[in-house]
Amino acid sequence: MAFFARASPSQAIRRLKDQSQFLNRLLCSCGWQNRSIATAVDDAKASVHSSVESGGKKRINLCSAINDALYIALDSDPRSYVFGEDVGFGGVFRCTTGLADTFGKHRVFNTPLCEQGIVGFGIGLAAMGNRAVAEIQFADYIFPAFDQIVNEAAKFRYRSGNLFNCGGLTIRTPYGAVGHGALYHSQSPEAYFCHVPGLKVVIPRSPTQAKGLLLAAIRDPNPVIFFEPKWLYRLSVEDVPEGDYTLPLSQAEVIREGGDITLVGWGAQLAIMEEACVEASKEGISCELIDLRTLLPWDKEIVEASVNKTGRLLVSHEAPITGGFGAEIAASITERCFLRLESPVARVCGLDTPFPLVFEPFYMPTKNKILDAIKASVNF
Amino acid sequence: MALIRRAGRSLSMLKRSSLFHGKQKKQRQQPIVSPSLPNLTPHLPSSLIRLQINTTYSAIPRGISSCSFRSSYIPNRLLTSEAQPKLPDEGIDDTQFLDFPGVKNTAFTCDLKFVSEKSEEVPCYRVLSELGEPVDGAKLPQMADALALRIYENMITLQVMDYLFYEAQRQGRFSFYMTCSGEEAAIVASAAALSNEDVIFAQYREQGALMWRGFDLQEFAHQCYSNSADYGKGRQMPIHYGSKKHNFVTISSPIATQLSHAVGAAYSLKMDRKDACAVTYFGDGATSEGDFHAAMNFAAVMEAPVLFICRNNGWAISTPITDQYRSDGVATKSRAYGMRSICVDGNDALAVYSAVKSARSMAISESRPILIEVLTYRVSHHSTSDDSTKYRSGEELSHWKVMRDPVVRFRRWLEGNGWWNRQKDTELQSHSRKKIIAAMMNAESMKKPPLSDLFTDVYDSIPTNLKEQESYVREAVAKNPNLYPSDVPL
């Protein structure tokens, strides 16, 4: 009889699946052609630091790599939990598919639609010695949880003199442009969180990176915000080690060596920057491309070393230019490499407008803008 | 007629069934508003959808109103797979079983009626009168004299500590203080009803709960003097206590943020099958915060064993409850979250103890959250930065201070039992005073935490940028040592 009282679970799941398919269609439909679709930077030479249990690799996309990492996290630590809005059925982006079936609905579960509740709950769970992996469905919706992240999670250890910590907390959230996400499905809010001592901010560029960095984030004894480039969930595909491995936090990586100019970026933007590097090389400009990977605390040394070599720096991110994390990099590197710099630090970023729908191609730090900036810098 | 009989039989069957939720109490006869039976929702099996009923007002058994009919009639009707011949679209529109997914136990009505803004009355539980005598008919909790005396001694020590620390702040010995005058029973008696394994997420006026667990006067003094023995390493303002060994999570200043932490902790305790719950304290002002809603809803949905103890003392700094909420108190809010609650006279230590003890037992054994509203009055100023005479009358204050003192009330009960007398009281006050002054002198004589503590614990280990900044600060101090506090060891 209860069947008639409300929709059955199977109906609910069917509805949610429809919703998810809609979202996937949303992601994979129009608008993409405006940005050339390369997979993320070729990650063949990604350094896999810790031991890989099974030597095999599997060709998967970034979404599956996240799923893989979550599976390993849940499997390797019985005190780990994965939760958030719609997480139970697999998440609107399908990153948590199958996890509730395998690990039970007490360890992988839906939460009410309330970001401050999700993060606050996660802090309490983590403070009891658990690994709490919270999902905020879109980075655009993380702001109700801002107080919990900034005033609570980030300060939990410091304010207690290390009596307590919520280091087991990891907040996963998809960020960035998708071609048609407009104001509220496109934002890159990483800079807000890079202003908060006590947090770590990590953004992967590819499936291999995503899996290794997410596992590192989950196991790191500090609260981590893990921004996932949703543009790459389906698009970025590569051979990913099948076993359990982590990649180091707070270590940037040179993913393309060059001698004329250093380019620094993170996440989905690296693919665009890589294309600009390829174009520039046709014109005889040799670019060095660095994936910052962890934005807080960030690896200044590797950028400093590179700029000391090239004498030029370009930073690029999707977030608005003013107060963006590029400003921090520009200022820090100017301090450290002032006499070595041969041109002003260039920033190719989002505009200081809300993220616009039809104007997205104008707003974005596209390949042509980066290429122009590279040339301007080299010819300064 | 066959239809009528079936309907009648179905109803009587359902009345006996546990699936029948008793929603038919408002049985009235009234005209049918619309003649057509609405289509059943598309997700019902097609064999059931084919079934159409034509029934008229006269076909409904006497005493069963059309409005209440749905819960009994339709489900049974749907049990048959036998398709009925399609009849003309005449009949009633409100016999449909309510299957909107947003609710569980509610019925259709054709009355246009709004839910009243008035809360259902929540009585305030008390067992002791103002004179400290058992209220007629009250069942007093079992409380041995040792426990009762310990609660009382704790309340007195708390009062003396509050008084001396408040004065010390006024003398400029440390920067800030908050007393809990008027709320001693609410805090100490609630803490006494808990197990030490229960994890407390307090607001900032529950030093009594920490004292109950054995955090000693010296530890309190060290924290307020921000010295090198402060567990918080001098980083937070006074009264931001925390103690791992007492399961008392370090206090933070933002209001209500700790509530959802308690839910997460409670979920962990539940998953670990611990015989413990999480407990969070907060004030009436905190119930206006979004975090209150978040935590209440999460706790209910997650079935987390957590006690929400609201010290409703009538004031949020200068804001009276009339500017805070329109509900009649806080306990009533729990219904909307699907949570149990109780309202207790917070100036009756026995009632508080009893309520919290019962709530704790239910929370753990039934894995559910409980809201406990403890009605009390903030006799103190909000803090040392506040002068409450600016916004409340002296008469009001003296009424609560003199006539409604929770400590005096409890003492009268102890005296009535022959467990306490004035001489013991004087001795206890004097003893506490000496111990606290000694603790303050000791704390004052200690050094501040070293400069290195500025940079540790931001992360589990010190990152490069902080190492650089430490060097930078040390250089700045070396150049101008007179510009920096001399009592912080370098």
PDB file of C-alpha atoms in Angstrom, chain B residues 258-474:
ATOM      1  CA  GLN B 258      28.717  23.912  15.951  1.00  0.00           C
ATOM      2  CA  LEU B 259      25.245  22.450  15.556  1.00  0.00           C
ATOM      3  CA  SER B 260      25.889  20.608  12.322  1.00  0.00           C
ATOM      4  CA  HIS B 261      29.272  19.437  13.631  1.00  0.00           C
ATOM      5  CA  ALA B 262      27.376  17.703  16.414  1.00  0.00           C
ATOM      6  CA  VAL B 263      25.213  15.967  13.827  1.00  0.00           C
ATOM      7  CA  GLY B 264      28.266  14.683  11.962  1.00  0.00           C
ATOM      8  CA  ALA B 265      29.833  13.516  15.216  1.00  0.00           C
ATOM      9  CA  ALA B 266      26.595  11.837  16.262  1.00  0.00           C
ATOM     10  CA  TYR B 267      26.444  10.002  12.958  1.00  0.00           C
ATOM     11  CA  SER B 268      29.962   8.747  13.604  1.00  0.00           C
ATOM     12  CA  LEU B 269      29.020   7.559  17.105  1.00  0.00           C
ATOM     13  CA  LYS B 270      26.026   5.772  15.648  1.00  0.00           C
ATOM     14  CA  MET B 271      28.090   4.086  12.944  1.00  0.00           C
ATOM     15  CA  ASP B 272      30.651   3.022  15.552  1.00  0.00           C
ATOM     16  CA  ARG B 273      27.792   1.669  17.698  1.00  0.00           C
ATOM     17  CA  LYS B 274      29.006   3.659  20.680  1.00  0.00           C
ATOM     18  CA  ASP B 275      26.879   4.013  23.776  1.00  0.00           C
ATOM     19  CA  ALA B 276      27.143   7.773  23.434  1.00  0.00           C
ATOM     20  CA  CYS B 277      25.542  10.724  21.754  1.00  0.00           C
ATOM     21  CA  ALA B 278      26.645  14.165  20.607  1.00  0.00           C
ATOM     22  CA  VAL B 279      25.362  17.165  22.519  1.00  0.00           C
ATOM     23  CA  THR B 280      25.255  20.721  21.318  1.00  0.00           C
ATOM     24  CA  TYR B 281      24.417  23.824  23.321  1.00  0.00           C
ATOM     25  CA  PHE B 282      23.215  27.093  21.843  1.00  0.00           C
ATOM     26  CA  GLY B 283      21.069  30.084  22.670  1.00  0.00           C
ATOM     27  CA  ASP B 284      17.741  31.411  21.466  1.00  0.00           C
ATOM     28  CA  GLY B 285      19.484  33.722  18.998  1.00  0.00           C
ATOM     29  CA  ALA B 286      21.182  30.756  17.363  1.00  0.00           C
ATOM     30  CA  THR B 287      17.820  29.354  16.300  1.00  0.00           C
ATOM     31  CA  SER B 288      17.564  32.145  13.735  1.00  0.00           C
ATOM     32  CA  GLU B 289      20.752  31.065  11.991  1.00  0.00           C
ATOM     33  CA  GLY B 290      20.675  28.954   8.865  1.00  0.00           C
ATOM     34  CA  ASP B 291      22.947  26.468  10.596  1.00  0.00           C
ATOM     35  CA  PHE B 292      20.176  25.737  13.100  1.00  0.00           C
ATOM     36  CA  HIS B 293      17.866  24.713  10.291  1.00  0.00           C
ATOM     37  CA  ALA B 294      20.618  22.777   8.555  1.00  0.00           C
ATOM     38  CA  ALA B 295      21.538  20.847  11.664  1.00  0.00           C
ATOM     39  CA  MET B 296      17.972  20.110  12.784  1.00  0.00           C
ATOM     40  CA  ASN B 297      17.009  18.837   9.365  1.00  0.00           C
ATOM     41  CA  PHE B 298      20.180  16.807   8.884  1.00  0.00           C
ATOM     42  CA  ALA B 299      19.856  15.260  12.330  1.00  0.00           C
ATOM     43  CA  ALA B 300      16.271  14.208  11.681  1.00  0.00           C
ATOM     44  CA  VAL B 301      16.997  12.819   8.229  1.00  0.00           C
ATOM     45  CA  MET B 302      20.224  11.069   9.276  1.00  0.00           C
ATOM     46  CA  GLU B 303      18.605   9.739  12.448  1.00  0.00           C
ATOM     47  CA  ALA B 304      21.609  10.934  14.373  1.00  0.00           C
ATOM     48  CA  PRO B 305      21.747  10.559  18.160  1.00  0.00           C
ATOM     49  CA  VAL B 306      22.254  14.206  19.040  1.00  0.00           C
ATOM     50  CA  LEU B 307      20.808  16.389  21.787  1.00  0.00           C
ATOM     51  CA  PHE B 308      20.132  19.974  20.810  1.00  0.00           C
ATOM     52  CA  ILE B 309      20.092  21.869  24.086  1.00  0.00           C
ATOM     53  CA  CYS B 310      18.802  25.386  23.579  1.00  0.00           C
ATOM     54  CA  ARG B 311      19.394  27.703  26.505  1.00  0.00           C
ATOM     55  CA  ASN B 312      16.543  30.047  25.823  1.00  0.00           C
ATOM     56  CA  ASN B 313      17.559  32.874  28.138  1.00  0.00           C
ATOM     57  CA  GLY B 314      15.431  35.508  26.474  1.00  0.00           C
ATOM     58  CA  TRP B 315      18.245  37.678  25.154  1.00  0.00           C
ATOM     59  CA  ALA B 316      20.644  37.574  22.210  1.00  0.00           C
ATOM     60  CA  ILE B 317      22.963  40.373  23.319  1.00  0.00           C
ATOM     61  CA  SER B 318      20.321  43.140  23.353  1.00  0.00           C
ATOM     62  CA  THR B 319      17.770  41.459  21.113  1.00  0.00           C
ATOM     63  CA  PRO B 320      14.744  40.131  22.991  1.00  0.00           C
ATOM     64  CA  ILE B 321      12.939  37.060  21.710  1.00  0.00           C
ATOM     65  CA  THR B 322      10.149  39.268  20.381  1.00  0.00           C
ATOM     66  CA  ASP B 323      12.629  40.510  17.788  1.00  0.00           C
ATOM     67  CA  GLN B 324      14.056  37.031  17.285  1.00  0.00           C
ATOM     68  CA  TYR B 325      11.200  34.708  16.345  1.00  0.00           C
ATOM     69  CA  ARG B 326       7.438  34.503  16.100  1.00  0.00           C
ATOM     70  CA  SER B 327       6.995  30.928  17.288  1.00  0.00           C
ATOM     71  CA  ASP B 328       6.017  30.350  20.892  1.00  0.00           C
ATOM     72  CA  GLY B 329       9.448  29.282  22.051  1.00  0.00           C
ATOM     73  CA  VAL B 330      11.883  26.908  20.435  1.00  0.00           C
ATOM     74  CA  ALA B 331      10.704  23.413  21.391  1.00  0.00           C
ATOM     75  CA  THR B 332       7.718  23.747  19.101  1.00  0.00           C
ATOM     76  CA  LYS B 333      10.002  24.059  16.082  1.00  0.00           C
ATOM     77  CA  SER B 334      11.019  20.413  16.366  1.00  0.00           C
ATOM     78  CA  ARG B 335       7.687  19.148  15.040  1.00  0.00           C
ATOM     79  CA  ALA B 336       8.315  20.586  11.624  1.00  0.00           C
ATOM     80  CA  TYR B 337      11.578  18.644  11.490  1.00  0.00           C
ATOM     81  CA  GLY B 338       9.969  15.402  12.583  1.00  0.00           C
ATOM     82  CA  MET B 339      11.894  15.504  15.838  1.00  0.00           C
ATOM     83  CA  ARG B 340      10.911  15.062  19.460  1.00  0.00           C
ATOM     84  CA  SER B 341      11.367  17.911  21.875  1.00  0.00           C
ATOM     85  CA  ILE B 342      10.749  18.963  25.423  1.00  0.00           C
ATOM     86  CA  CYS B 343      10.564  22.326  27.112  1.00  0.00           C
ATOM     87  CA  VAL B 344      12.064  22.435  30.580  1.00  0.00           C
ATOM     88  CA  ASP B 345      12.234  24.962  33.381  1.00  0.00           C
ATOM     89  CA  GLY B 346      15.939  25.649  33.169  1.00  0.00           C
ATOM     90  CA  ASN B 347      16.026  27.104  36.642  1.00  0.00           C
ATOM     91  CA  ASP B 348      14.936  23.767  38.075  1.00  0.00           C
ATOM     92  CA  ALA B 349      18.096  21.668  38.208  1.00  0.00           C
ATOM     93  CA  LEU B 350      16.187  18.482  38.935  1.00  0.00           C
ATOM     94  CA  ALA B 351      13.869  18.927  35.967  1.00  0.00           C
ATOM     95  CA  VAL B 352      16.788  19.697  33.649  1.00  0.00           C
ATOM     96  CA  TYR B 353      18.661  16.640  34.875  1.00  0.00           C
ATOM     97  CA  SER B 354      15.642  14.439  34.458  1.00  0.00           C
ATOM     98  CA  ALA B 355      14.762  15.685  30.980  1.00  0.00           C
ATOM     99  CA  VAL B 356      18.291  15.445  29.624  1.00  0.00           C
ATOM    100  CA  LYS B 357      18.790  11.984  31.085  1.00  0.00           C
ATOM    101  CA  SER B 358      15.608  10.688  29.437  1.00  0.00           C
ATOM    102  CA  ALA B 359      16.416  12.424  26.179  1.00  0.00           C
ATOM    103  CA  ARG B 360      19.907  10.959  26.137  1.00  0.00           C
ATOM    104  CA  SER B 361      18.583   7.481  26.657  1.00  0.00           C
ATOM    105  CA  MET B 362      16.057   7.856  23.820  1.00  0.00           C
ATOM    106  CA  ALA B 363      18.583   9.457  21.508  1.00  0.00           C
ATOM    107  CA  ILE B 364      20.996   6.566  21.836  1.00  0.00           C
ATOM    108  CA  SER B 365      18.647   3.615  22.049  1.00  0.00           C
ATOM    109  CA  GLU B 366      16.363   4.842  19.272  1.00  0.00           C
ATOM    110  CA  SER B 367      19.042   6.626  17.268  1.00  0.00           C
ATOM    111  CA  ARG B 368      17.196   9.893  17.010  1.00  0.00           C
ATOM    112  CA  PRO B 369      17.847  13.559  17.678  1.00  0.00           C
ATOM    113  CA  ILE B 370      16.011  15.410  20.450  1.00  0.00           C
ATOM    114  CA  LEU B 371      15.549  19.108  20.985  1.00  0.00           C
ATOM    115  CA  ILE B 372      15.573  20.270  24.588  1.00  0.00           C
ATOM    116  CA  GLU B 373      14.530  23.834  25.187  1.00  0.00           C
ATOM    117  CA  VAL B 374      15.761  24.982  28.557  1.00  0.00           C
ATOM    118  CA  LEU B 375      13.916  28.112  29.612  1.00  0.00           C
ATOM    119  CA  THR B 376      16.096  30.344  31.713  1.00  0.00           C
ATOM    120  CA  TYR B 377      17.198  33.943  32.026  1.00  0.00           C
ATOM    121  CA  ARG B 378      20.534  35.611  31.299  1.00  0.00           C
ATOM    122  CA  VAL B 379      21.164  37.520  34.511  1.00  0.00           C
ATOM    123  CA  SER B 380      24.660  38.432  33.325  1.00  0.00           C
ATOM    124  CA  HIS B 381      25.524  40.984  30.710  1.00  0.00           C
ATOM    125  CA  HIS B 382      26.125  39.317  27.361  1.00  0.00           C
ATOM    126  CA  SER B 383      29.854  39.676  27.944  1.00  0.00           C
ATOM    127  CA  THR B 384      32.354  42.089  29.443  1.00  0.00           C
ATOM    128  CA  SER B 385      31.881  44.165  26.298  1.00  0.00           C
ATOM    129  CA  ASP B 386      28.190  44.657  26.985  1.00  0.00           C
ATOM    130  CA  ASP B 387      26.170  46.833  29.367  1.00  0.00           C
ATOM    131  CA  SER B 388      22.705  45.333  29.558  1.00  0.00           C
ATOM    132  CA  THR B 389      21.267  48.241  31.570  1.00  0.00           C
ATOM    133  CA  LYS B 390      21.086  50.027  28.213  1.00  0.00           C
ATOM    134  CA  TYR B 391      18.345  47.734  26.968  1.00  0.00           C
ATOM    135  CA  ARG B 392      16.596  46.096  29.928  1.00  0.00           C
ATOM    136  CA  SER B 393      15.173  47.388  33.161  1.00  0.00           C
ATOM    137  CA  GLY B 394      16.720  47.063  36.564  1.00  0.00           C
ATOM    138  CA  GLU B 395      13.429  45.686  37.850  1.00  0.00           C
ATOM    139  CA  GLU B 396      13.455  42.871  35.352  1.00  0.00           C
ATOM    140  CA  LEU B 397      17.022  42.015  36.208  1.00  0.00           C
ATOM    141  CA  SER B 398      16.548  42.096  39.958  1.00  0.00           C
ATOM    142  CA  HIS B 399      13.432  39.945  39.685  1.00  0.00           C
ATOM    143  CA  TRP B 400      15.401  37.179  38.044  1.00  0.00           C
ATOM    144  CA  LYS B 401      18.488  37.705  40.135  1.00  0.00           C
ATOM    145  CA  VAL B 402      16.727  37.714  43.489  1.00  0.00           C
ATOM    146  CA  MET B 403      13.439  35.912  43.090  1.00  0.00           C
ATOM    147  CA  ARG B 404      14.264  33.279  40.487  1.00  0.00           C
ATOM    148  CA  ASP B 405      17.826  32.257  41.283  1.00  0.00           C
ATOM    149  CA  PRO B 406      18.243  28.617  40.150  1.00  0.00           C
ATOM    150  CA  VAL B 407      21.083  27.957  42.579  1.00  0.00           C
ATOM    151  CA  VAL B 408      19.088  29.142  45.578  1.00  0.00           C
ATOM    152  CA  ARG B 409      16.164  27.005  44.465  1.00  0.00           C
ATOM    153  CA  PHE B 410      18.305  23.895  44.285  1.00  0.00           C
ATOM    154  CA  ARG B 411      19.924  24.723  47.640  1.00  0.00           C
ATOM    155  CA  ARG B 412      16.516  24.929  49.243  1.00  0.00           C
ATOM    156  CA  TRP B 413      15.773  21.443  47.993  1.00  0.00           C
ATOM    157  CA  LEU B 414      19.094  20.176  49.377  1.00  0.00           C
ATOM    158  CA  GLU B 415      18.397  21.875  52.688  1.00  0.00           C
ATOM    159  CA  GLY B 416      14.910  20.403  52.721  1.00  0.00           C
ATOM    160  CA  ASN B 417      16.506  16.972  52.407  1.00  0.00           C
ATOM    161  CA  GLY B 418      18.887  17.789  55.257  1.00  0.00           C
ATOM    162  CA  TRP B 419      21.916  17.470  52.923  1.00  0.00           C
ATOM    163  CA  TRP B 420      23.142  21.027  53.153  1.00  0.00           C
ATOM    164  CA  ASN B 421      23.319  23.997  55.519  1.00  0.00           C
ATOM    165  CA  ARG B 422      24.509  27.563  55.611  1.00  0.00           C
ATOM    166  CA  GLN B 423      27.823  26.745  57.227  1.00  0.00           C
ATOM    167  CA  LYS B 424      28.730  24.294  54.490  1.00  0.00           C
ATOM    168  CA  ASP B 425      27.777  26.927  51.981  1.00  0.00           C
ATOM    169  CA  THR B 426      30.088  29.516  53.479  1.00  0.00           C
ATOM    170  CA  GLU B 427      32.930  27.022  53.603  1.00  0.00           C
ATOM    171  CA  LEU B 428      32.417  26.011  49.982  1.00  0.00           C
ATOM    172  CA  GLN B 429      32.380  29.606  48.784  1.00  0.00           C
ATOM    173  CA  SER B 430      35.499  30.445  50.717  1.00  0.00           C
ATOM    174  CA  HIS B 431      37.299  27.308  49.550  1.00  0.00           C
ATOM    175  CA  SER B 432      36.411  27.950  45.905  1.00  0.00           C
ATOM    176  CA  ARG B 433      37.509  31.548  46.186  1.00  0.00           C
ATOM    177  CA  LYS B 434      40.935  30.579  47.495  1.00  0.00           C
ATOM    178  CA  LYS B 435      41.453  27.948  44.829  1.00  0.00           C
ATOM    179  CA  ILE B 436      40.443  30.272  42.030  1.00  0.00           C
ATOM    180  CA  ILE B 437      42.614  33.139  43.221  1.00  0.00           C
ATOM    181  CA  ALA B 438      45.560  30.764  43.475  1.00  0.00           C
ATOM    182  CA  ALA B 439      44.870  29.507  39.957  1.00  0.00           C
ATOM    183  CA  MET B 440      44.686  33.066  38.642  1.00  0.00           C
ATOM    184  CA  MET B 441      47.945  34.062  40.284  1.00  0.00           C
ATOM    185  CA  ASN B 442      49.653  31.014  38.894  1.00  0.00           C
ATOM    186  CA  ALA B 443      48.259  31.601  35.403  1.00  0.00           C
ATOM    187  CA  GLU B 444      49.289  35.247  35.511  1.00  0.00           C
ATOM    188  CA  SER B 445      52.843  34.361  36.407  1.00  0.00           C
ATOM    189  CA  MET B 446      53.283  32.114  33.416  1.00  0.00           C
ATOM    190  CA  LYS B 447      54.834  33.112  30.132  1.00  0.00           C
ATOM    191  CA  LYS B 448      52.890  33.634  26.974  1.00  0.00           C
ATOM    192  CA  PRO B 449      53.118  30.951  24.274  1.00  0.00           C
ATOM    193  CA  PRO B 450      56.258  31.178  22.129  1.00  0.00           C
ATOM    194  CA  LEU B 451      56.256  32.994  18.812  1.00  0.00           C
ATOM    195  CA  SER B 452      56.639  29.685  16.989  1.00  0.00           C
ATOM    196  CA  ASP B 453      53.060  28.856  18.024  1.00  0.00           C
ATOM    197  CA  LEU B 454      51.895  31.576  15.676  1.00  0.00           C
ATOM    198  CA  PHE B 455      52.797  29.377  12.727  1.00  0.00           C
ATOM    199  CA  THR B 456      52.060  25.833  13.835  1.00  0.00           C
ATOM    200  CA  ASP B 457      48.712  24.044  13.510  1.00  0.00           C
ATOM    201  CA  VAL B 458      47.530  26.053  10.516  1.00  0.00           C
ATOM    202  CA  TYR B 459      48.227  22.751   8.796  1.00  0.00           C
ATOM    203  CA  ASP B 460      49.480  19.487  10.253  1.00  0.00           C
ATOM    204  CA  SER B 461      52.967  20.587   9.193  1.00  0.00           C
ATOM    205  CA  ILE B 462      54.340  24.026   8.385  1.00  0.00           C
ATOM    206  CA  PRO B 463      54.265  24.806   4.647  1.00  0.00           C
ATOM    207  CA  THR B 464      56.996  26.743   2.913  1.00  0.00           C
ATOM    208  CA  ASN B 465      55.157  30.042   2.814  1.00  0.00           C
ATOM    209  CA  LEU B 466      54.703  30.001   6.583  1.00  0.00           C
ATOM    210  CA  LYS B 467      58.345  29.108   7.140  1.00  0.00           C
ATOM    211  CA  GLU B 468      59.280  32.139   5.070  1.00  0.00           C
ATOM    212  CA  GLN B 469      56.849  34.323   6.956  1.00  0.00           C
ATOM    213  CA  GLU B 470      58.218  33.150  10.283  1.00  0.00           C
ATOM    214  CA  SER B 471      61.710  34.215   9.215  1.00  0.00           C
ATOM    215  CA  TYR B 472      60.319  37.524   8.040  1.00  0.00           C
ATOM    216  CA  VAL B 473      58.554  38.186  11.352  1.00  0.00           C
ATOM    217  CA  ARG B 474      61.642  37.235  13.339  1.00  0.00           C
TER     218      ARG B 474
END
